[in-house]
C-alpha cells in the first residue's frame, strides 16, 4: 500500500513529524491542492499507530463556540465524501448523536449549543426524554433512579468511521503523489538558526528543511522542548474499551457528560466505549482496572441489560490537553515551525479539516482563517476559546 | 490498585486521592513582566520527568507533596506541604541506587 524508501533524502521542502491522520492529511492536501510534493513524513512507530488508531471514532460538529462549530462543521462536510476521494471504504456511518442531559443546568447548555449550532447551519436540536427513549428503546431513561435523563442534544450528522482506514487513505493518496512516508524514523532534534527552522535530526540521519510541521499528539511537549517552546499543553492518558460483539441494538451514538460515558456500536456489533481522562499526568499507555470498573458501572446505569456482556479489550492513548479544550494550531514564534497540537480527546473528528487548514498554513506561511481562534498567541492575549462545554464528557 | 503513601495516613489506594497538578512557584506579580506572568498562568511542563506535585487525601482533606516520575508512574518520595515553603531540592536529584527512567 505504501512505497518503501531505503534512505532519507538530504533535503525536503517540508518535513512533517507524525504519520497519524493529522500529519498524513496535511501531506495529502499539500501534495494535492498546493503542489508541494517534496515532503517527508517521519513516524517513530507505524502509520496510524498513535491516537489515530486509539480513539473511539466519533465524528460530530455540535460544539459550543462559533470558532469550534464552523471548524468542525467543515470537517464533517469533508468526511462525507472522503471514501470517494480515496477510493477506499472508510465505513463512514451516519448514526445521529445524543448528548444526554441529566440536570437542568446540562439541559440549559444543550439549548445553548443547539442555538449556536443552528445559527451556523448545523443540524442540532434540544429534545426531551420521550424523544431519547423512542430513538434508543433499550435505555433506562431513569438510570436506575440515580440520574434521570431529562433530555438531550440531538445532532443528526453524528457519525462513526473506521479510524485506521483514514490514515491509510490519506497516506496512500499522499504516497501516490510523491510524498515519502518514513516509518520507524524518530526525530531526535530540530535545528533552528536565527529564529527559523533549518532542518531535523533523526535516528536515520539529518535532513535539511525550511518548514517543519509537528503533528504528534501526546508527544508534543517533547518535540517542543527541541525548539525551546513553552505551551499550556499537559498530558493525561485517555482509556477506552470494547465489548464482545452482540446483536445490533444501538444505532445512535450516546454521550453522557454526567455519567462520563460515550458509546457506539460498530458494524461488527462491538460496543466501543470511553470515559473521561485519567486523573493525573502520565506518559504511558497502560490500562487500569479502575477504568473498566468505573465505566462499566455507569454503562449499567444507562443499559442494565448489558450485565452479562463481556469486555474484550481495553487500551489507552496520550492526550495533549489545553486549558480551554481547544487545539493549538498554526504558525509559531519560530519561523517555518508549524504546530497542529492540543488535540486532547477531540482530534479524530477534525482530521480532514486539520489537514486542509494546516496544508494552507504551511504552504502560505499564514494561518488559515478557520484556525485563527486556535493560535498559540491567544494565551498571551488572554483570549481563550472556551470549548469545555462541548467536551464529550466532563473531564 | 495503585497505592500512595500519604505522610499523614500511611499507604492508601490512589482512588482516595485527588491530583492537584505540579508544584509551581508564583512569580511576584508586582515585579514580574507580563510575559512571565502569562507563562506562569498558562504554561506547563508537559514533558515527562521527575516532578513535584500536589496531592490531596480527600477523606482527611490533607494536602501534601509527591515527587513522581511521570514517565514510569513511580512515586519517589512524599513530603508534607510545608516543605514547599522550606524550599524543595531539585527534582532530578536521584539516589545512586535508583535506576534512570
Short mmCIF file of N, CA and C in Angstrom, two decimals, chain B:
data_model
loop_
_atom_site.label_atom_id
_atom_site.label_comp_id
_atom_site.label_asym_id
_atom_site.label_seq_id
_atom_site.Cartn_x
_atom_site.Cartn_y
_atom_site.Cartn_z
N UNK B 1 -4.77 -2.31 42.60
CA UNK B 1 -4.91 -0.86 42.74
C UNK B 1 -3.60 -0.23 43.17
N UNK B 2 -3.34 0.95 42.63
CA UNK B 2 -2.12 1.65 42.96
C UNK B 2 -2.20 2.22 44.38
N UNK B 3 -1.12 2.14 45.10
CA UNK B 3 -1.08 2.60 46.48
C UNK B 3 -0.20 3.84 46.57
N UNK B 4 -0.68 4.85 47.27
CA UNK B 4 0.10 6.06 47.50
C UNK B 4 0.35 6.15 49.01
N UNK B 5 1.58 6.48 49.38
CA UNK B 5 1.89 6.59 50.82
C UNK B 5 1.70 8.04 51.26
N UNK B 6 0.63 8.29 52.00
CA UNK B 6 0.32 9.64 52.48
C UNK B 6 1.16 9.89 53.74
N UNK B 7 1.80 11.06 53.85
CA UNK B 7 2.62 11.33 55.04
C UNK B 7 1.79 11.32 56.32
N UNK B 8 0.49 11.56 56.23
CA UNK B 8 -0.35 11.59 57.43
C UNK B 8 -1.03 10.25 57.69
N UNK B 9 -1.55 9.62 56.59
CA UNK B 9 -2.41 8.45 56.76
C UNK B 9 -1.75 7.12 56.37
N UNK B 10 -0.51 7.19 55.91
CA UNK B 10 0.16 5.96 55.51
C UNK B 10 -0.31 5.47 54.14
N UNK B 11 -0.08 4.18 53.80
CA UNK B 11 -0.43 3.69 52.46
C UNK B 11 -1.94 3.60 52.26
N UNK B 12 -2.43 4.25 51.21
CA UNK B 12 -3.87 4.25 50.90
C UNK B 12 -4.03 4.07 49.38
N UNK B 13 -5.18 3.50 48.94
CA UNK B 13 -5.41 3.37 47.49
C UNK B 13 -5.46 4.74 46.81
N UNK B 14 -4.93 4.80 45.59
CA UNK B 14 -4.81 6.09 44.90
C UNK B 14 -6.17 6.72 44.62
N UNK B 15 -7.23 5.90 44.61
CA UNK B 15 -8.57 6.44 44.35
C UNK B 15 -9.05 7.34 45.49
N UNK B 16 -8.37 7.28 46.65
CA UNK B 16 -8.75 8.17 47.76
C UNK B 16 -8.12 9.55 47.64
N UNK B 17 -7.31 9.74 46.59
CA UNK B 17 -6.56 10.99 46.47
C UNK B 17 -7.00 11.79 45.25
N UNK B 18 -6.81 13.09 45.32
CA UNK B 18 -7.02 13.96 44.17
C UNK B 18 -5.68 14.57 43.78
N UNK B 19 -5.45 14.63 42.48
CA UNK B 19 -4.22 15.20 41.93
C UNK B 19 -4.39 16.70 41.79
N UNK B 20 -3.43 17.47 42.26
CA UNK B 20 -3.57 18.93 42.21
C UNK B 20 -2.60 19.61 41.27
N UNK B 21 -1.93 18.85 40.42
CA UNK B 21 -1.01 19.46 39.45
C UNK B 21 0.37 19.67 40.02
N UNK B 22 1.26 20.12 39.15
CA UNK B 22 2.66 20.28 39.53
C UNK B 22 2.82 21.43 40.52
N UNK B 23 3.76 21.32 41.43
CA UNK B 23 4.07 22.42 42.34
C UNK B 23 4.78 23.50 41.51
N UNK B 24 4.19 24.70 41.47
CA UNK B 24 4.78 25.78 40.67
C UNK B 24 4.93 27.00 41.55
N UNK B 25 6.03 27.68 41.44
CA UNK B 25 6.30 28.82 42.30
C UNK B 25 5.82 30.09 41.59
N UNK B 26 4.94 30.82 42.24
CA UNK B 26 4.37 32.04 41.64
C UNK B 26 5.40 33.17 41.61
N UNK B 27 5.59 33.79 40.45
CA UNK B 27 6.46 34.97 40.44
C UNK B 27 5.74 36.13 41.15
N UNK B 28 6.50 37.10 41.61
CA UNK B 28 5.89 38.26 42.28
C UNK B 28 5.13 39.09 41.25
N UNK B 29 3.79 39.15 41.36
CA UNK B 29 3.01 39.86 40.33
C UNK B 29 3.33 41.34 40.23
N UNK B 30 3.88 41.92 41.30
CA UNK B 30 4.19 43.36 41.27
C UNK B 30 5.45 43.66 40.48
N UNK B 31 6.34 42.69 40.38
CA UNK B 31 7.62 42.98 39.74
C UNK B 31 7.87 42.19 38.46
N UNK B 32 7.14 41.09 38.24
CA UNK B 32 7.48 40.27 37.07
C UNK B 32 6.88 40.87 35.79
N UNK B 33 7.41 40.47 34.65
CA UNK B 33 6.94 41.01 33.36
C UNK B 33 5.62 40.33 32.98
N UNK B 34 4.89 40.95 32.03
CA UNK B 34 3.64 40.35 31.55
C UNK B 34 3.89 38.97 30.97
N UNK B 35 4.98 38.83 30.24
CA UNK B 35 5.28 37.54 29.61
C UNK B 35 5.50 36.47 30.67
N UNK B 36 6.23 36.83 31.74
CA UNK B 36 6.48 35.85 32.80
C UNK B 36 5.18 35.47 33.52
N UNK B 37 4.32 36.49 33.71
CA UNK B 37 3.05 36.21 34.39
C UNK B 37 2.17 35.30 33.52
N UNK B 38 2.10 35.58 32.22
CA UNK B 38 1.33 34.75 31.30
C UNK B 38 1.86 33.32 31.30
N UNK B 39 3.18 33.20 31.28
CA UNK B 39 3.78 31.86 31.28
C UNK B 39 3.42 31.12 32.55
N UNK B 40 3.40 31.86 33.69
CA UNK B 40 3.03 31.23 34.96
C UNK B 40 1.57 30.79 34.95
N UNK B 41 0.70 31.65 34.42
CA UNK B 41 -0.73 31.34 34.44
C UNK B 41 -1.05 30.13 33.55
N UNK B 42 -0.46 30.10 32.35
CA UNK B 42 -0.90 29.10 31.38
C UNK B 42 0.08 27.95 31.16
N UNK B 43 1.36 28.25 31.02
CA UNK B 43 2.27 27.22 30.54
C UNK B 43 2.53 26.13 31.58
N UNK B 44 2.75 24.93 31.08
CA UNK B 44 3.02 23.78 31.95
C UNK B 44 4.25 23.05 31.41
N UNK B 45 4.90 22.29 32.30
CA UNK B 45 5.98 21.46 31.81
C UNK B 45 5.36 20.14 31.35
N UNK B 46 5.11 20.04 30.05
CA UNK B 46 4.34 18.91 29.53
C UNK B 46 5.14 17.64 29.33
N UNK B 47 6.47 17.75 29.31
CA UNK B 47 7.29 16.57 29.05
C UNK B 47 7.39 15.71 30.30
N UNK B 48 7.63 14.41 30.11
CA UNK B 48 7.77 13.54 31.27
C UNK B 48 9.03 13.86 32.06
N UNK B 49 9.02 13.52 33.34
CA UNK B 49 10.20 13.75 34.16
C UNK B 49 9.88 13.51 35.62
N UNK B 50 10.83 13.82 36.47
CA UNK B 50 10.59 13.76 37.92
C UNK B 50 9.98 15.09 38.32
N UNK B 51 8.77 15.05 38.84
CA UNK B 51 8.07 16.30 39.14
C UNK B 51 7.52 16.28 40.56
N UNK B 52 7.57 17.45 41.23
CA UNK B 52 6.86 17.63 42.50
C UNK B 52 5.41 17.98 42.19
N UNK B 53 4.50 17.29 42.84
CA UNK B 53 3.08 17.50 42.56
C UNK B 53 2.30 17.65 43.86
N UNK B 54 1.20 18.41 43.76
CA UNK B 54 0.26 18.50 44.87
C UNK B 54 -0.72 17.33 44.81
N UNK B 55 -0.90 16.67 45.91
CA UNK B 55 -1.93 15.63 46.02
C UNK B 55 -2.71 15.88 47.31
N UNK B 56 -3.98 15.47 47.30
CA UNK B 56 -4.82 15.65 48.49
C UNK B 56 -5.46 14.32 48.87
N UNK B 57 -5.33 13.94 50.13
CA UNK B 57 -6.09 12.79 50.62
C UNK B 57 -7.49 13.29 50.93
N UNK B 58 -8.46 12.89 50.09
CA UNK B 58 -9.77 13.54 50.12
C UNK B 58 -10.47 13.33 51.47
N UNK B 59 -10.41 12.09 51.97
CA UNK B 59 -11.16 11.78 53.20
C UNK B 59 -10.72 12.63 54.38
N UNK B 60 -9.41 12.95 54.45
CA UNK B 60 -8.93 13.72 55.58
C UNK B 60 -8.63 15.17 55.20
N UNK B 61 -8.82 15.51 53.92
CA UNK B 61 -8.57 16.88 53.47
C UNK B 61 -7.13 17.30 53.64
N UNK B 62 -6.21 16.37 53.53
CA UNK B 62 -4.80 16.65 53.80
C UNK B 62 -4.01 16.80 52.50
N UNK B 63 -3.46 17.99 52.29
CA UNK B 63 -2.63 18.25 51.10
C UNK B 63 -1.17 17.96 51.41
N UNK B 64 -0.50 17.35 50.45
CA UNK B 64 0.93 17.08 50.62
C UNK B 64 1.60 17.06 49.25
N UNK B 65 2.90 16.84 49.24
CA UNK B 65 3.69 16.93 48.01
C UNK B 65 4.25 15.54 47.68
N UNK B 66 4.15 15.19 46.41
CA UNK B 66 4.66 13.90 45.92
C UNK B 66 5.73 14.17 44.87
N UNK B 67 6.87 13.52 44.98
CA UNK B 67 7.85 13.55 43.90
C UNK B 67 7.63 12.28 43.08
N UNK B 68 7.24 12.47 41.80
CA UNK B 68 6.82 11.32 40.99
C UNK B 68 7.52 11.34 39.64
N UNK B 69 7.87 10.17 39.15
CA UNK B 69 8.39 10.02 37.80
C UNK B 69 7.18 9.85 36.88
N UNK B 70 6.87 10.86 36.06
CA UNK B 70 5.63 10.83 35.28
C UNK B 70 5.76 9.98 34.03
N UNK B 71 6.96 9.45 33.76
CA UNK B 71 7.10 8.52 32.64
C UNK B 71 6.75 7.11 33.10
N UNK B 72 7.25 6.74 34.27
CA UNK B 72 7.05 5.36 34.76
C UNK B 72 5.91 5.25 35.76
N UNK B 73 5.35 6.39 36.20
CA UNK B 73 4.34 6.42 37.24
C UNK B 73 4.86 5.77 38.52
N UNK B 74 6.03 6.19 38.94
CA UNK B 74 6.61 5.69 40.18
C UNK B 74 6.74 6.85 41.15
N UNK B 75 6.20 6.68 42.36
CA UNK B 75 6.34 7.72 43.39
C UNK B 75 7.71 7.56 44.04
N UNK B 76 8.50 8.62 43.99
CA UNK B 76 9.86 8.55 44.52
C UNK B 76 9.90 8.98 45.98
N UNK B 77 8.99 9.90 46.34
CA UNK B 77 9.06 10.47 47.68
C UNK B 77 7.74 11.19 47.98
N UNK B 78 7.29 11.21 49.22
CA UNK B 78 6.19 12.09 49.60
C UNK B 78 6.66 12.98 50.75
N UNK B 79 6.20 14.24 50.72
CA UNK B 79 6.66 15.21 51.71
C UNK B 79 5.47 16.02 52.22
N UNK B 80 5.55 16.53 53.44
CA UNK B 80 4.48 17.40 53.92
C UNK B 80 4.46 18.72 53.16
N UNK B 81 3.29 19.39 53.16
CA UNK B 81 3.11 20.59 52.35
C UNK B 81 4.08 21.70 52.70
N UNK B 82 4.45 21.82 53.99
CA UNK B 82 5.29 22.96 54.37
C UNK B 82 6.72 22.84 53.82
N UNK B 83 7.04 21.68 53.22
CA UNK B 83 8.37 21.56 52.61
C UNK B 83 8.49 22.46 51.38
N UNK B 84 7.35 22.88 50.81
CA UNK B 84 7.40 23.79 49.67
C UNK B 84 7.96 25.14 50.11
N UNK B 85 7.46 25.62 51.26
CA UNK B 85 7.91 26.90 51.77
C UNK B 85 9.39 26.82 52.16
N UNK B 86 9.76 25.67 52.69
CA UNK B 86 11.17 25.50 53.10
C UNK B 86 12.10 25.41 51.90
N UNK B 87 11.55 25.15 50.72
CA UNK B 87 12.38 25.02 49.51
C UNK B 87 12.62 23.55 49.19
N UNK B 88 12.13 23.11 48.03
CA UNK B 88 12.27 21.71 47.63
C UNK B 88 13.62 21.50 46.97
N UNK B 89 14.25 20.34 47.22
CA UNK B 89 15.51 20.07 46.49
C UNK B 89 15.21 19.86 45.01
N UNK B 90 16.19 20.01 44.12
CA UNK B 90 15.93 19.82 42.69
C UNK B 90 15.31 18.45 42.43
N UNK B 91 14.27 18.37 41.58
CA UNK B 91 13.53 17.11 41.42
C UNK B 91 14.38 15.99 40.81
N UNK B 92 15.43 16.32 40.12
CA UNK B 92 16.20 15.28 39.46
C UNK B 92 17.32 14.70 40.32
N UNK B 93 17.37 15.15 41.59
CA UNK B 93 18.39 14.58 42.48
C UNK B 93 18.03 13.13 42.80
N UNK B 94 18.64 12.22 42.07
CA UNK B 94 18.33 10.79 42.24
C UNK B 94 19.36 10.16 43.17
N UNK B 95 18.88 9.20 43.97
CA UNK B 95 19.84 8.45 44.77
C UNK B 95 20.59 7.50 43.85
N UNK B 96 21.86 7.16 44.16
CA UNK B 96 22.68 6.37 43.24
C UNK B 96 22.07 5.00 42.92
N UNK B 97 21.30 4.44 43.85
CA UNK B 97 20.76 3.09 43.63
C UNK B 97 19.55 3.10 42.70
N UNK B 98 19.00 4.28 42.47
CA UNK B 98 17.76 4.33 41.70
C UNK B 98 18.05 4.31 40.20
N UNK B 99 17.37 3.42 39.46
CA UNK B 99 17.66 3.35 38.03
C UNK B 99 17.17 4.61 37.29
N UNK B 100 17.87 4.98 36.25
CA UNK B 100 17.44 6.11 35.42
C UNK B 100 16.16 5.71 34.70
N UNK B 101 15.25 6.66 34.45
CA UNK B 101 13.98 6.32 33.79
C UNK B 101 14.19 5.86 32.34
#
